[in-house]
């Protein structure tokens, strides 16, 4: 993914950049590319609003702003995700509460979430991890039953299908996407939020543009930063969006082939293929030993890693460090929840293999052969 051969970038993206540069307008405030990207993604996802911003983390920050926690309110999330899911909670002075995950997938367990809902809970942030669908319908029912906002982090889950035929990102109140270098499609950095709710959309748009309602004049209505996407990012993202269905289809075809080749092997839990968009190819070894297996696979030239993270995020050093200056607010006296399933996945049972739309059958057969030799 760090080389031309691992990305689907070409003449279309070059032409898009040239179009923007020759237009003389690189800012989305006055340009047309970013608004067009929002329209195209909104149509693809069937969402009333799509709001472009500068990164997936910015999109998650906007979604927390939309949920509008008071300082000290709690947001329940997963310990197995990118730190971009957690940092925006702290940025809004809210407290991350970590619920444990399903040991077969690493995805948030709705029962664990339900057990942590309390008087200060404001939102649930779920992650469609590695491209697999999280149990969005169960989480939405839980959120609705308690008056909470459900945020779906789809940074790894472009075009992931949910049961019933909707895309991940449309079952919650807000969905978020990332266009960072390592995602399914990229413009280097970039993000989007999706919502059908006009009021949540208004809050997010204002926050992404310094709280500035430009239809009124030079008036700042509410706290906001500058999270705007540039026209350069949007033009590349539009070219990438046209290629997205083919990218996901190619990843699905080869991932399903690998699942078929590995079926029936002892000691491996294979990923469920339904709806999966295959950002990475995850395997779980219920008996442990993922590090040793990853090392053997790497020695055979297979891009495999154990654990995905160094430690689950309930154990991230950032939660014990001061948050602002010397102040630990809102985390004074904070003791993150233990998440034994997540801790075991990260330290012992989870293995991820880099996945790519340019893999051929020969690549997949080589991955399968190396796994069979190494188990
Ligand atoms: C990449 C990622 C993010 C952050 O996105 P950026 O565009 O890198 O800021 C958030 N959540 C998950 C699950 C991710 O994979």
mmCIF file of C-alpha atoms and ligand atoms in Angstrom:
data_model
loop_
_atom_site.group_PDB
_atom_site.id
_atom_site.type_symbol
_atom_site.label_atom_id
_atom_site.label_comp_id
_atom_site.label_asym_id
_atom_site.label_seq_id
_atom_site.Cartn_x
_atom_site.Cartn_y
_atom_site.Cartn_z
ATOM 1 C CA UNK A 1 0.000 0.000 0.000
ATOM 2 C CA UNK A 2 3.074 2.251 0.144
ATOM 3 C CA UNK A 3 3.980 1.622 -3.511
ATOM 4 C CA UNK A 4 2.270 2.345 -6.875
ATOM 5 C CA UNK A 5 1.684 -1.400 -7.404
ATOM 6 C CA UNK A 6 -0.298 -1.675 -4.185
ATOM 7 C CA UNK A 7 -2.607 1.274 -4.841
ATOM 8 C CA UNK A 8 -5.186 1.916 -7.549
ATOM 9 C CA UNK A 9 -3.948 5.383 -8.505
ATOM 10 C CA UNK A 10 -3.425 6.384 -12.116
ATOM 11 C CA UNK A 11 -4.157 8.765 -14.959
ATOM 12 C CA UNK A 12 -7.646 9.586 -13.597
ATOM 13 C CA UNK A 13 -6.180 11.003 -10.364
ATOM 14 C CA UNK A 14 -3.474 12.893 -12.293
ATOM 15 C CA UNK A 15 -6.147 14.466 -14.531
ATOM 16 C CA UNK A 16 -8.263 15.341 -11.479
ATOM 17 C CA UNK A 17 -5.366 17.164 -9.847
ATOM 18 C CA UNK A 18 -4.508 19.006 -13.040
ATOM 19 C CA UNK A 19 -8.159 20.090 -13.410
ATOM 20 C CA UNK A 20 -8.137 21.613 -9.925
ATOM 21 C CA UNK A 21 -4.736 23.264 -10.192
ATOM 22 C CA UNK A 22 -5.558 24.832 -13.564
ATOM 23 C CA UNK A 23 -8.848 26.122 -12.139
ATOM 24 C CA UNK A 24 -6.919 28.260 -9.674
ATOM 25 C CA UNK A 25 -9.316 27.303 -6.838
ATOM 26 C CA UNK A 26 -7.880 24.908 -4.274
ATOM 27 C CA UNK A 27 -10.277 25.636 -1.384
ATOM 28 C CA UNK A 28 -13.537 23.760 -0.863
ATOM 29 C CA UNK A 29 -15.228 26.903 0.467
ATOM 30 C CA UNK A 30 -15.478 28.295 -3.080
ATOM 31 C CA UNK A 31 -14.645 25.271 -5.258
ATOM 32 C CA UNK A 32 -16.918 22.566 -6.697
ATOM 33 C CA UNK A 33 -14.993 19.302 -6.176
ATOM 34 C CA UNK A 34 -15.626 18.779 -2.475
ATOM 35 C CA UNK A 35 -19.355 19.496 -2.789
ATOM 36 C CA UNK A 36 -19.464 17.054 -5.746
ATOM 37 C CA UNK A 37 -17.656 14.376 -3.686
ATOM 38 C CA UNK A 38 -20.205 14.832 -0.887
ATOM 39 C CA UNK A 39 -23.060 14.471 -3.374
ATOM 40 C CA UNK A 40 -21.551 11.353 -4.962
ATOM 41 C CA UNK A 41 -20.863 9.616 -1.643
ATOM 42 C CA UNK A 42 -24.277 10.615 -0.317
ATOM 43 C CA UNK A 43 -25.876 9.022 -3.396
ATOM 44 C CA UNK A 44 -23.741 5.880 -3.202
ATOM 45 C CA UNK A 45 -24.635 5.386 0.471
ATOM 46 C CA UNK A 46 -28.211 6.624 0.265
ATOM 47 C CA UNK A 47 -27.464 9.207 2.979
ATOM 48 C CA UNK A 48 -29.163 12.586 3.106
ATOM 49 C CA UNK A 49 -25.930 14.323 4.150
ATOM 50 C CA UNK A 50 -22.269 13.553 3.490
ATOM 51 C CA UNK A 51 -19.795 16.031 4.993
ATOM 52 C CA UNK A 52 -16.189 16.020 3.825
ATOM 53 C CA UNK A 53 -13.333 16.843 6.198
ATOM 54 C CA UNK A 54 -9.578 16.538 6.523
ATOM 55 C CA UNK A 55 -9.198 13.009 7.966
ATOM 56 C CA UNK A 56 -11.009 10.020 9.417
ATOM 57 C CA UNK A 57 -10.073 11.305 12.869
ATOM 58 C CA UNK A 58 -11.602 14.697 12.022
ATOM 59 C CA UNK A 59 -14.756 12.871 10.869
ATOM 60 C CA UNK A 60 -14.911 11.049 14.200
ATOM 61 C CA UNK A 61 -14.371 14.348 16.040
ATOM 62 C CA UNK A 62 -17.284 15.834 14.090
ATOM 63 C CA UNK A 63 -19.437 12.827 15.018
ATOM 64 C CA UNK A 64 -18.653 13.285 18.724
ATOM 65 C CA UNK A 65 -19.502 16.986 18.357
ATOM 66 C CA UNK A 66 -22.818 15.908 16.800
ATOM 67 C CA UNK A 67 -23.517 13.662 19.813
ATOM 68 C CA UNK A 68 -22.907 16.746 22.008
ATOM 69 C CA UNK A 69 -21.624 15.225 25.265
ATOM 70 C CA UNK A 70 -21.379 17.503 28.295
ATOM 71 C CA UNK A 71 -17.874 17.551 29.838
ATOM 72 C CA UNK A 72 -17.466 14.320 31.793
ATOM 73 C CA UNK A 73 -20.147 12.411 29.871
ATOM 74 C CA UNK A 74 -19.231 8.913 28.740
ATOM 75 C CA UNK A 75 -18.920 7.392 25.279
ATOM 76 C CA UNK A 76 -18.743 3.614 25.023
ATOM 77 C CA UNK A 77 -16.312 2.283 22.441
ATOM 78 C CA UNK A 78 -14.042 -0.637 21.560
ATOM 79 C CA UNK A 79 -10.448 -1.187 22.711
ATOM 80 C CA UNK A 80 -9.494 -2.686 19.311
ATOM 81 C CA UNK A 81 -9.401 0.222 16.875
ATOM 82 C CA UNK A 82 -7.218 3.060 15.632
ATOM 83 C CA UNK A 83 -6.562 5.788 18.227
ATOM 84 C CA UNK A 84 -8.477 8.108 15.892
ATOM 85 C CA UNK A 85 -11.659 6.599 17.352
ATOM 86 C CA UNK A 86 -10.707 7.480 20.936
ATOM 87 C CA UNK A 87 -8.868 10.821 20.664
ATOM 88 C CA UNK A 88 -11.996 12.791 19.611
ATOM 89 C CA UNK A 89 -13.806 11.632 22.768
ATOM 90 C CA UNK A 90 -11.073 13.244 24.879
ATOM 91 C CA UNK A 91 -10.949 16.293 22.595
ATOM 92 C CA UNK A 92 -14.596 16.967 23.572
ATOM 93 C CA UNK A 93 -13.848 16.476 27.294
ATOM 94 C CA UNK A 94 -15.771 13.191 27.356
ATOM 95 C CA UNK A 95 -14.664 9.926 28.917
ATOM 96 C CA UNK A 96 -14.012 6.794 26.830
ATOM 97 C CA UNK A 97 -15.571 3.692 28.352
ATOM 98 C CA UNK A 98 -14.201 0.508 26.814
ATOM 99 C CA UNK A 99 -16.528 -2.446 26.284
ATOM 100 C CA UNK A 100 -15.097 -5.873 25.569
ATOM 101 C CA UNK A 101 -15.221 -7.563 22.168
ATOM 102 C CA UNK A 102 -16.323 -10.808 20.566
ATOM 103 C CA UNK A 103 -13.321 -13.178 20.853
ATOM 104 C CA UNK A 104 -13.987 -14.579 17.359
ATOM 105 C CA UNK A 105 -13.907 -11.204 15.556
ATOM 106 C CA UNK A 106 -12.486 -8.486 17.820
ATOM 107 C CA UNK A 107 -15.700 -6.510 17.260
ATOM 108 C CA UNK A 108 -17.658 -4.735 20.019
ATOM 109 C CA UNK A 109 -19.973 -7.120 21.898
ATOM 110 C CA UNK A 110 -23.470 -5.574 22.307
ATOM 111 C CA UNK A 111 -23.984 -7.361 25.677
ATOM 112 C CA UNK A 112 -20.749 -5.828 26.995
ATOM 113 C CA UNK A 113 -21.930 -2.425 25.756
ATOM 114 C CA UNK A 114 -25.352 -2.842 27.408
ATOM 115 C CA UNK A 115 -23.709 -3.672 30.745
ATOM 116 C CA UNK A 116 -21.777 -0.365 30.708
ATOM 117 C CA UNK A 117 -24.639 2.018 29.876
ATOM 118 C CA UNK A 118 -25.140 4.405 32.780
ATOM 119 C CA UNK A 119 -26.611 7.832 33.612
ATOM 120 C CA UNK A 120 -23.700 9.670 31.930
ATOM 121 C CA UNK A 121 -23.559 7.600 28.742
ATOM 122 C CA UNK A 122 -24.098 9.816 25.706
ATOM 123 C CA UNK A 123 -23.055 7.740 22.699
ATOM 124 C CA UNK A 124 -21.760 4.420 21.401
ATOM 125 C CA UNK A 125 -18.912 4.383 18.888
ATOM 126 C CA UNK A 126 -18.744 1.072 17.035
ATOM 127 C CA UNK A 127 -16.016 0.054 14.598
ATOM 128 C CA UNK A 128 -16.521 -2.196 11.578
ATOM 129 C CA UNK A 129 -13.120 -3.769 12.259
ATOM 130 C CA UNK A 130 -10.932 -4.871 9.335
ATOM 131 C CA UNK A 131 -13.980 -4.396 7.051
ATOM 132 C CA UNK A 132 -16.246 -6.906 8.822
ATOM 133 C CA UNK A 133 -19.777 -5.770 9.709
ATOM 134 C CA UNK A 134 -20.251 -4.923 13.404
ATOM 135 C CA UNK A 135 -23.677 -5.869 14.864
ATOM 136 C CA UNK A 136 -25.104 -2.481 13.899
ATOM 137 C CA UNK A 137 -28.798 -3.348 14.229
ATOM 138 C CA UNK A 138 -28.356 -4.613 17.822
ATOM 139 C CA UNK A 139 -26.297 -1.549 18.717
ATOM 140 C CA UNK A 140 -28.850 0.796 17.120
ATOM 141 C CA UNK A 141 -31.659 -0.836 19.108
ATOM 142 C CA UNK A 142 -29.600 -0.428 22.281
ATOM 143 C CA UNK A 143 -28.841 3.221 21.440
ATOM 144 C CA UNK A 144 -32.488 3.996 20.680
ATOM 145 C CA UNK A 145 -33.644 2.253 23.855
ATOM 146 C CA UNK A 146 -31.420 4.547 25.960
ATOM 147 C CA UNK A 147 -31.570 7.771 23.938
ATOM 148 C CA UNK A 148 -27.925 7.499 22.820
ATOM 149 C CA UNK A 149 -26.213 8.473 19.568
ATOM 150 C CA UNK A 150 -24.763 5.528 17.610
ATOM 151 C CA UNK A 151 -21.617 6.411 15.661
ATOM 152 C CA UNK A 152 -20.256 3.873 13.163
ATOM 153 C CA UNK A 153 -16.543 4.134 12.376
ATOM 154 C CA UNK A 154 -16.243 2.785 8.812
ATOM 155 C CA UNK A 155 -12.632 3.852 8.198
ATOM 156 C CA UNK A 156 -11.786 0.204 7.449
ATOM 157 C CA UNK A 157 -15.180 -0.654 6.008
ATOM 158 C CA UNK A 158 -15.866 1.047 2.681
ATOM 159 C CA UNK A 159 -18.948 -0.666 1.159
ATOM 160 C CA UNK A 160 -19.218 -3.230 3.966
ATOM 161 C CA UNK A 161 -22.722 -4.725 3.692
ATOM 162 C CA UNK A 162 -24.991 -5.034 6.701
ATOM 163 C CA UNK A 163 -27.680 -7.722 6.897
ATOM 164 C CA UNK A 164 -30.764 -6.388 5.094
ATOM 165 C CA UNK A 165 -28.756 -4.784 2.310
ATOM 166 C CA UNK A 166 -27.571 -1.417 3.670
ATOM 167 C CA UNK A 167 -24.002 -0.221 3.837
ATOM 168 C CA UNK A 168 -22.173 0.025 7.142
ATOM 169 C CA UNK A 169 -22.316 3.679 8.144
ATOM 170 C CA UNK A 170 -26.056 4.062 7.532
ATOM 171 C CA UNK A 171 -27.444 2.071 10.480
ATOM 172 C CA UNK A 172 -26.286 4.517 13.139
ATOM 173 C CA UNK A 173 -27.030 8.212 13.584
ATOM 174 C CA UNK A 174 -23.639 9.106 12.095
ATOM 175 C CA UNK A 175 -21.195 7.062 10.007
ATOM 176 C CA UNK A 176 -17.586 8.031 9.311
ATOM 177 C CA UNK A 177 -15.145 7.189 6.494
ATOM 178 C CA UNK A 178 -11.397 7.695 5.998
ATOM 179 C CA UNK A 179 -9.342 8.354 2.864
ATOM 180 C CA UNK A 180 -5.944 7.912 4.534
ATOM 181 C CA UNK A 181 -3.114 6.229 2.587
ATOM 182 C CA UNK A 182 -3.788 2.727 3.969
ATOM 183 C CA UNK A 183 -7.573 2.564 3.461
ATOM 184 C CA UNK A 184 -9.488 0.963 0.544
ATOM 185 C CA UNK A 185 -9.291 4.242 -1.408
ATOM 186 C CA UNK A 186 -7.137 7.244 -0.629
ATOM 187 C CA UNK A 187 -6.287 10.873 -1.276
ATOM 188 C CA UNK A 188 -3.424 10.788 1.266
ATOM 189 C CA UNK A 189 -5.655 11.997 4.096
ATOM 190 C CA UNK A 190 -9.337 12.830 4.151
ATOM 191 C CA UNK A 191 -12.595 11.885 5.822
ATOM 192 C CA UNK A 192 -16.372 12.054 5.585
ATOM 193 C CA UNK A 193 -19.336 11.796 7.888
ATOM 194 C CA UNK A 194 -22.736 10.443 6.823
ATOM 195 C CA UNK A 195 -26.066 11.222 8.435
ATOM 196 C CA UNK A 196 -29.772 11.509 7.626
ATOM 197 C CA UNK A 197 -30.317 13.967 10.495
ATOM 198 C CA UNK A 198 -30.408 17.653 9.485
ATOM 199 C CA UNK A 199 -29.517 18.963 12.948
ATOM 200 C CA UNK A 200 -26.532 16.619 13.387
ATOM 201 C CA UNK A 201 -25.364 17.588 9.873
ATOM 202 C CA UNK A 202 -25.619 21.296 10.735
ATOM 203 C CA UNK A 203 -23.512 20.880 13.897
ATOM 204 C CA UNK A 204 -20.860 18.934 12.014
ATOM 205 C CA UNK A 205 -20.662 21.405 9.102
ATOM 206 C CA UNK A 206 -20.321 24.326 11.481
ATOM 207 C CA UNK A 207 -17.610 22.639 13.563
ATOM 208 C CA UNK A 208 -15.593 21.783 10.411
ATOM 209 C CA UNK A 209 -15.560 25.462 9.383
ATOM 210 C CA UNK A 210 -14.784 27.441 12.579
ATOM 211 C CA UNK A 211 -18.427 27.570 13.620
ATOM 212 C CA UNK A 212 -18.965 29.920 10.717
ATOM 213 C CA UNK A 213 -22.398 30.106 9.126
ATOM 214 C CA UNK A 214 -21.340 31.662 5.836
ATOM 215 C CA UNK A 215 -24.956 32.179 4.756
ATOM 216 C CA UNK A 216 -25.282 34.779 7.532
ATOM 217 C CA UNK A 217 -21.960 36.612 7.144
ATOM 218 C CA UNK A 218 -18.801 36.697 9.262
ATOM 219 C CA UNK A 219 -20.644 35.234 12.237
ATOM 220 C CA UNK A 220 -19.306 32.437 14.459
ATOM 221 C CA UNK A 221 -22.221 30.574 16.000
ATOM 222 C CA UNK A 222 -20.406 27.896 17.967
ATOM 223 C CA UNK A 223 -16.974 26.453 18.717
ATOM 224 C CA UNK A 224 -15.361 25.033 15.608
ATOM 225 C CA UNK A 225 -11.975 24.272 14.067
ATOM 226 C CA UNK A 226 -10.818 24.139 10.476
ATOM 227 C CA UNK A 227 -11.370 20.543 9.328
ATOM 228 C CA UNK A 228 -12.064 21.429 5.699
ATOM 229 C CA UNK A 229 -11.051 19.089 2.881
ATOM 230 C CA UNK A 230 -9.164 20.773 0.021
ATOM 231 C CA UNK A 231 -10.249 20.623 -3.613
ATOM 232 C CA UNK A 232 -7.058 18.671 -4.369
ATOM 233 C CA UNK A 233 -8.040 15.946 -1.894
ATOM 234 C CA UNK A 234 -11.636 15.878 -3.121
ATOM 235 C CA UNK A 235 -10.728 15.646 -6.808
ATOM 236 C CA UNK A 236 -8.456 12.647 -6.145
ATOM 237 C CA UNK A 237 -11.101 11.107 -3.879
ATOM 238 C CA UNK A 238 -13.734 11.421 -6.645
ATOM 239 C CA UNK A 239 -11.489 9.543 -9.067
ATOM 240 C CA UNK A 240 -10.902 6.932 -6.355
ATOM 241 C CA UNK A 241 -14.621 6.659 -5.594
ATOM 242 C CA UNK A 242 -15.306 5.622 -9.189
ATOM 243 C CA UNK A 243 -12.875 2.723 -8.656
ATOM 244 C CA UNK A 244 -14.173 1.740 -5.202
ATOM 245 C CA UNK A 245 -16.711 -0.928 -6.245
ATOM 246 C CA UNK A 246 -14.033 -2.715 -8.290
ATOM 247 C CA UNK A 247 -11.512 -2.434 -5.433
ATOM 248 C CA UNK A 248 -13.912 -4.015 -2.936
ATOM 249 C CA UNK A 249 -15.053 -6.687 -5.403
ATOM 250 C CA UNK A 250 -11.446 -7.734 -6.128
ATOM 251 C CA UNK A 251 -10.624 -7.920 -2.411
ATOM 252 C CA UNK A 252 -13.754 -10.003 -1.813
ATOM 253 C CA UNK A 253 -12.984 -12.464 -4.586
ATOM 254 C CA UNK A 254 -9.477 -13.281 -3.343
ATOM 255 C CA UNK A 255 -10.414 -13.265 0.353
ATOM 256 C CA UNK A 256 -13.242 -15.726 -0.279
ATOM 257 C CA UNK A 257 -10.756 -17.907 -2.165
ATOM 258 C CA UNK A 258 -8.418 -17.914 0.864
ATOM 259 C CA UNK A 259 -11.271 -18.760 3.237
ATOM 260 C CA UNK A 260 -12.129 -21.703 0.951
ATOM 261 C CA UNK A 261 -8.527 -22.947 0.953
ATOM 262 C CA UNK A 262 -8.275 -22.754 4.757
ATOM 263 C CA UNK A 263 -11.666 -24.242 5.609
ATOM 264 C CA UNK A 264 -11.517 -27.244 7.921
ATOM 265 C CA UNK A 265 -8.072 -26.474 9.351
ATOM 266 C CA UNK A 266 -7.774 -27.187 13.071
ATOM 267 C CA UNK A 267 -6.867 -24.362 15.418
ATOM 268 C CA UNK A 268 -8.028 -21.478 13.197
ATOM 269 C CA UNK A 269 -11.203 -19.402 13.404
ATOM 270 C CA UNK A 270 -11.856 -18.104 9.901
ATOM 271 C CA UNK A 271 -13.550 -14.741 9.310
ATOM 272 C CA UNK A 272 -17.216 -14.803 8.248
ATOM 273 C CA UNK A 273 -17.339 -13.640 4.635
ATOM 274 C CA UNK A 274 -20.859 -12.096 4.671
ATOM 275 C CA UNK A 275 -20.690 -8.366 4.007
ATOM 276 C CA UNK A 276 -16.923 -8.203 4.643
ATOM 277 C CA UNK A 277 -14.955 -5.571 2.701
ATOM 278 C CA UNK A 278 -11.531 -7.058 3.590
ATOM 279 C CA UNK A 279 -9.428 -4.109 4.643
ATOM 280 C CA UNK A 280 -7.227 -6.742 6.275
ATOM 281 C CA UNK A 281 -7.660 -10.522 6.398
ATOM 282 C CA UNK A 282 -8.032 -11.470 10.099
ATOM 283 C CA UNK A 283 -7.512 -14.939 11.579
ATOM 284 C CA UNK A 284 -8.031 -15.989 15.191
ATOM 285 C CA UNK A 285 -6.069 -18.817 16.816
ATOM 286 C CA UNK A 286 -8.217 -19.774 19.815
ATOM 287 C CA UNK A 287 -5.294 -21.738 21.281
ATOM 288 C CA UNK A 288 -2.912 -18.768 21.026
ATOM 289 C CA UNK A 289 0.480 -18.473 19.361
ATOM 290 C CA UNK A 290 -0.286 -15.713 16.842
ATOM 291 C CA UNK A 291 3.141 -14.068 17.262
ATOM 292 C CA UNK A 292 5.070 -17.224 16.408
ATOM 293 C CA UNK A 293 2.808 -17.890 13.413
ATOM 294 C CA UNK A 294 3.171 -14.299 12.175
ATOM 295 C CA UNK A 295 6.948 -14.630 12.365
ATOM 296 C CA UNK A 296 6.923 -17.839 10.300
ATOM 297 C CA UNK A 297 4.619 -16.255 7.723
ATOM 298 C CA UNK A 298 6.808 -13.165 7.464
ATOM 299 C CA UNK A 299 9.852 -15.400 6.946
ATOM 300 C CA UNK A 300 7.921 -16.895 3.994
ATOM 301 C CA UNK A 301 7.293 -13.402 2.584
ATOM 302 C CA UNK A 302 3.659 -13.111 3.721
ATOM 303 C CA UNK A 303 2.735 -9.681 5.177
ATOM 304 C CA UNK A 304 1.291 -10.962 8.460
ATOM 305 C CA UNK A 305 1.262 -9.331 11.911
ATOM 306 C CA UNK A 306 0.113 -10.514 15.317
ATOM 307 C CA UNK A 307 -2.296 -8.550 17.474
ATOM 308 C CA UNK A 308 -2.893 -5.526 15.174
ATOM 309 C CA UNK A 309 -2.048 -3.191 18.110
ATOM 310 C CA UNK A 310 0.793 -3.144 20.648
ATOM 311 C CA UNK A 311 -1.828 -3.055 23.364
ATOM 312 C CA UNK A 312 -5.624 -2.676 23.331
ATOM 313 C CA UNK A 313 -6.545 0.984 23.685
ATOM 314 C CA UNK A 314 -8.002 0.600 27.200
ATOM 315 C CA UNK A 315 -4.300 0.209 28.094
ATOM 316 C CA UNK A 316 -3.017 3.082 25.912
ATOM 317 C CA UNK A 317 -0.432 5.260 27.725
ATOM 318 C CA UNK A 318 -2.362 8.355 26.533
ATOM 319 C CA UNK A 319 -5.132 7.572 29.047
ATOM 320 C CA UNK A 320 -2.714 7.746 31.973
ATOM 321 C CA UNK A 321 -0.925 10.886 30.695
ATOM 322 C CA UNK A 322 -2.140 14.465 31.287
ATOM 323 C CA UNK A 323 -4.812 15.383 28.730
ATOM 324 C CA UNK A 324 -4.351 19.198 28.747
ATOM 325 C CA UNK A 325 -1.170 20.819 30.119
ATOM 326 C CA UNK A 326 -0.656 19.199 33.493
ATOM 327 C CA UNK A 327 -4.368 18.409 33.916
ATOM 328 C CA UNK A 328 -5.763 14.902 33.638
ATOM 329 C CA UNK A 329 -9.335 16.236 33.239
ATOM 330 C CA UNK A 330 -11.699 14.499 32.439
ATOM 331 C CA UNK A 331 -9.721 11.388 33.380
ATOM 332 C CA UNK A 332 -8.593 12.120 36.979
ATOM 333 C CA UNK A 333 -8.699 8.895 38.948
ATOM 334 C CA UNK A 334 -9.650 7.111 35.730
ATOM 335 C CA UNK A 335 -9.295 3.338 35.762
ATOM 336 C CA UNK A 336 -10.000 1.892 32.312
ATOM 337 C CA UNK A 337 -12.271 -1.148 32.238
ATOM 338 C CA UNK A 338 -10.559 -4.523 31.923
ATOM 339 C CA UNK A 339 -11.340 -6.104 28.541
ATOM 340 C CA UNK A 340 -10.013 -9.668 28.839
ATOM 341 C CA UNK A 341 -11.171 -10.812 25.400
ATOM 342 C CA UNK A 342 -9.554 -7.833 23.673
ATOM 343 C CA UNK A 343 -6.396 -8.265 25.741
ATOM 344 C CA UNK A 344 -6.125 -11.924 24.740
ATOM 345 C CA UNK A 345 -6.728 -11.180 21.056
ATOM 346 C CA UNK A 346 -4.032 -8.515 20.962
ATOM 347 C CA UNK A 347 -1.456 -10.430 23.003
ATOM 348 C CA UNK A 348 -1.990 -13.975 21.770
ATOM 349 C CA UNK A 349 -4.777 -14.990 19.386
ATOM 350 C CA UNK A 350 -5.255 -12.398 16.605
ATOM 351 C CA UNK A 351 -3.322 -12.472 13.358
ATOM 352 C CA UNK A 352 -3.874 -10.073 10.453
ATOM 353 C CA UNK A 353 -2.664 -10.452 6.878
ATOM 354 C CA UNK A 354 -2.413 -7.331 4.707
ATOM 355 C CA UNK A 355 -4.972 -7.498 1.920
ATOM 356 C CA UNK A 356 -5.001 -5.841 -1.478
ATOM 357 C CA UNK A 357 -7.148 -5.513 -4.587
ATOM 358 C CA UNK A 358 -4.167 -6.469 -6.764
ATOM 359 C CA UNK A 359 -3.662 -9.899 -5.197
ATOM 360 C CA UNK A 360 -3.867 -12.691 -7.766
ATOM 361 C CA UNK A 361 -4.951 -16.306 -7.246
ATOM 362 C CA UNK A 362 -1.235 -17.181 -7.141
ATOM 363 C CA UNK A 363 -0.713 -14.739 -4.245
ATOM 364 C CA UNK A 364 -3.640 -16.275 -2.368
ATOM 365 C CA UNK A 365 -2.410 -19.811 -2.997
ATOM 366 C CA UNK A 366 1.021 -18.799 -1.667
ATOM 367 C CA UNK A 367 -0.569 -17.365 1.503
ATOM 368 C CA UNK A 368 -2.570 -20.570 2.002
ATOM 369 C CA UNK A 369 0.465 -22.797 1.385
ATOM 370 C CA UNK A 370 2.578 -20.806 3.873
ATOM 371 C CA UNK A 371 -0.194 -21.070 6.483
ATOM 372 C CA UNK A 372 -0.558 -24.834 5.957
ATOM 373 C CA UNK A 373 3.225 -25.290 6.337
ATOM 374 C CA UNK A 374 3.414 -23.082 9.447
ATOM 375 C CA UNK A 375 0.481 -24.286 11.547
HETATM 376 C C1 LIG B 1 -7.659 4.869 9.997
HETATM 377 C C2 LIG B 1 -8.665 4.781 11.060
HETATM 378 C C3 LIG B 1 -9.117 5.902 11.749
HETATM 379 C C4 LIG B 1 -8.522 7.260 11.577
HETATM 380 O O1 LIG B 1 -8.555 7.729 10.269
HETATM 381 P P1 LIG B 1 -7.455 8.807 9.784
HETATM 382 O O2 LIG B 1 -7.954 9.170 8.422
HETATM 383 O O3 LIG B 1 -6.142 8.081 9.766
HETATM 384 O O4 LIG B 1 -7.472 9.935 10.728
HETATM 385 C C5 LIG B 1 -10.120 5.752 12.671
HETATM 386 N N1 LIG B 1 -10.666 4.559 12.933
HETATM 387 C C6 LIG B 1 -10.250 3.445 12.310
HETATM 388 C C7 LIG B 1 -10.926 2.155 12.630
HETATM 389 C C8 LIG B 1 -9.220 3.508 11.359
HETATM 390 O O5 LIG B 1 -8.800 2.389 10.752
#
